[in-house]
Coordinates of C-alpha atoms in Angstrom, one line a residue:
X26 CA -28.5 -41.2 -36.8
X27 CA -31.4 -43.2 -38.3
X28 CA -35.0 -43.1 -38.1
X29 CA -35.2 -46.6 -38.4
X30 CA -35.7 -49.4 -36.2
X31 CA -32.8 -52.4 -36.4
X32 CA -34.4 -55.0 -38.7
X33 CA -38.2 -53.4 -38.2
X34 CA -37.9 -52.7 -42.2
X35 CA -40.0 -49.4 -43.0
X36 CA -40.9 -48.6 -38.8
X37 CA -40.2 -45.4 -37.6
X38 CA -39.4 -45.5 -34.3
X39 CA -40.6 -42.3 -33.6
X40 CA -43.5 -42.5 -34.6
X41 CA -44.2 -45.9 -33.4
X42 CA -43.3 -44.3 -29.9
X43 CA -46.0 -41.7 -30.7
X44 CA -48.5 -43.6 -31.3
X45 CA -47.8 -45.9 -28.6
X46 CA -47.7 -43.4 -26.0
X47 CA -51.1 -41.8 -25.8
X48 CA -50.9 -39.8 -23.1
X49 CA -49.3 -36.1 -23.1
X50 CA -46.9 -35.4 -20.8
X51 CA -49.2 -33.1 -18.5
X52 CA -51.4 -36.2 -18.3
X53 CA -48.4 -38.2 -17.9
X54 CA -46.9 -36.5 -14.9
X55 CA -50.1 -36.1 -13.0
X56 CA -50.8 -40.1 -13.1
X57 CA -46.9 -40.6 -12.2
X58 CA -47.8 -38.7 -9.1
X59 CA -50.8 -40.9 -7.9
X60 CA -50.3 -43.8 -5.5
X61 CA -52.0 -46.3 -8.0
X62 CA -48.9 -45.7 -10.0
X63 CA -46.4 -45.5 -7.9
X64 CA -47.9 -49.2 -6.4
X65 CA -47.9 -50.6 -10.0
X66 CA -45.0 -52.6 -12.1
X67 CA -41.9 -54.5 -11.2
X68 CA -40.2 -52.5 -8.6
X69 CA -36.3 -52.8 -8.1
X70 CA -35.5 -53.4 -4.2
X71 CA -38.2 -51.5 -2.6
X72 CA -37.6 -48.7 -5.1
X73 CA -39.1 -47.1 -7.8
X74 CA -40.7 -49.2 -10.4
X75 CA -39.0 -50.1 -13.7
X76 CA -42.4 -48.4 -15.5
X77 CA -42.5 -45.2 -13.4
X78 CA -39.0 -44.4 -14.1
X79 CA -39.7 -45.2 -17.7
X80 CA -42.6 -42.5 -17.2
X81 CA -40.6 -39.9 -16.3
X82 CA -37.7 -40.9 -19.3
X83 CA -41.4 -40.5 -21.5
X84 CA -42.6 -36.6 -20.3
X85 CA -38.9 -35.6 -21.7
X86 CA -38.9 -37.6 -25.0
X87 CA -42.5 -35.7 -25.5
X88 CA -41.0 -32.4 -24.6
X89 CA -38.0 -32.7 -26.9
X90 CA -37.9 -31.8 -31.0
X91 CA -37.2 -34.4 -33.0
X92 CA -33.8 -33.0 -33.5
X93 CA -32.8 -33.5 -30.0
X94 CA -33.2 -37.3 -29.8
X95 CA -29.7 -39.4 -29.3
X96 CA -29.6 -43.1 -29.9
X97 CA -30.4 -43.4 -26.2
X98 CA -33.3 -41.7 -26.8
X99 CA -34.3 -43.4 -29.2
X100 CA -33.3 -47.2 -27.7
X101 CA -36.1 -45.8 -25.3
X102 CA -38.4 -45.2 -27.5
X103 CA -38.3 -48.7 -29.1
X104 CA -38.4 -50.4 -25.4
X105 CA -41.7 -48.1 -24.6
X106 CA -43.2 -49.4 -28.1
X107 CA -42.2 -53.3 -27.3
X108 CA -43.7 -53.0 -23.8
X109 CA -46.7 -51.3 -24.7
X110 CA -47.4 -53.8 -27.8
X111 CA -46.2 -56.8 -25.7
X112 CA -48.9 -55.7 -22.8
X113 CA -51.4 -54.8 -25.3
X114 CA -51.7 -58.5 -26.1
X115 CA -51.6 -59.8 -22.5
X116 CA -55.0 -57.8 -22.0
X117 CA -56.7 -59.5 -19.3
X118 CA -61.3 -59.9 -19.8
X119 CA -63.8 -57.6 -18.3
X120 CA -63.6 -54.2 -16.9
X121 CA -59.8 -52.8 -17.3
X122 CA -60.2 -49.6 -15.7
X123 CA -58.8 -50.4 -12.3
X124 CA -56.6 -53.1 -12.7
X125 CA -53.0 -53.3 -11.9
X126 CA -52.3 -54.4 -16.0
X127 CA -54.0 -50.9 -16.7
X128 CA -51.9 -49.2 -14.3
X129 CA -48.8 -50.1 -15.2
X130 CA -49.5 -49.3 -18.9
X131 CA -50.3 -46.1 -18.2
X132 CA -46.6 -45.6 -16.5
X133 CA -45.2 -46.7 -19.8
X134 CA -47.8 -43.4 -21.2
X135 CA -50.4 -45.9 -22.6
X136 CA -53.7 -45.2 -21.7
X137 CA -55.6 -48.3 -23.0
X138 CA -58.9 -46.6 -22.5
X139 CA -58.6 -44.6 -24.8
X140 CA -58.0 -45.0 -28.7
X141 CA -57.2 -48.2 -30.4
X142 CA -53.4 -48.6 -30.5
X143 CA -52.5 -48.8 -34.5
X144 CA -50.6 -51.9 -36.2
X145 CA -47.3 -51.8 -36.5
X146 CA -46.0 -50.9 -39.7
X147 CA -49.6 -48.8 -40.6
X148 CA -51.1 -45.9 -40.4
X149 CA -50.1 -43.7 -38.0
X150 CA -52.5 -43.0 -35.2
X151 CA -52.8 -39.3 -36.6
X152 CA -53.3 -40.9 -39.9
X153 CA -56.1 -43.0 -38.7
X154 CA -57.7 -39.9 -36.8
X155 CA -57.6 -37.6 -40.2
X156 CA -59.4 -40.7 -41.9
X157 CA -61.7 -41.0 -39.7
X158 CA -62.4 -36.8 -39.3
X159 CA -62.7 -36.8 -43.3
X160 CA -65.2 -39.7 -43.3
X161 CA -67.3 -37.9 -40.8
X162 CA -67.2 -34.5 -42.4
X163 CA -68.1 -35.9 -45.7
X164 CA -71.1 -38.1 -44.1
X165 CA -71.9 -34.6 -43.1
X166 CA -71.6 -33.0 -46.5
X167 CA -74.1 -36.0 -48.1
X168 CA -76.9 -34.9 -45.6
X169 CA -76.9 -32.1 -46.1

């Protein structure tokens, strides 16, 4: 199996899906349970939402080891990364925090309140974190 996305060049799709998904599984499966979720997204017939089933799919692709994945898996993981860019884009002005677009993200394990989702192709967001933590620590360092 590849690590590679089709025709996405370098991308990793695992850890595209890891930076998209910001939110950890415990995190994950205690918004799933809230009514605001359950309310938010396309919903099939009355049913469950097309997002909040993709939120559950999410806790077990964090709780597996990379060896696990299947090409199911990782056709998942790609769809989570598309939505999550594709809504990323659509953010709507002002105050996001309760808003239906928010919502609905966060069932696809995006939380866009927290940190800036990274470009595609880049650093990863771990990357980007280490940067920044070395930066700070060497600010530090100068003062002192």
């Amino acid at each position: 199996m590849s690590s590679r996305s089709d025709g996405g060049g370098d991308r990793d799709p695992v850890r595209e899906f890891k930076d998209a998904v910001n939110m950890n599984p415990g995190e994950l499966g205690r918004w799933l349970a809230t009514d605001d979720s359950k309310s938010a997204g396309q919903h099939k017939g009355g049913g469950e939402s097309v997002g909040h089933e993709s939120g559950r799919r999410i806790i077990d692709l964090l709780r597996k080891r990379m060896n696990q994945f299947t090409e199911r898996d990782m056709a998942h993981m790609r769809k989570v990364v598309g939505y999550v860019r594709r809504h990323m884009a659509q953010r709507p002005s002002g105050d996001v925090r309760n808003t239906r677009w928010r919502h609905s993200l966060m069932n696809w394990g995006h939380d866009p309140l927290k940190e800036p989702l990274p470009p595609p192709g880049g650093p990863s967001r771990k990357a980007l974190q280490r940067h920044q933590d070395a930066e700070r620590s060497s600010g530090r360092n100068r003062r002192r």
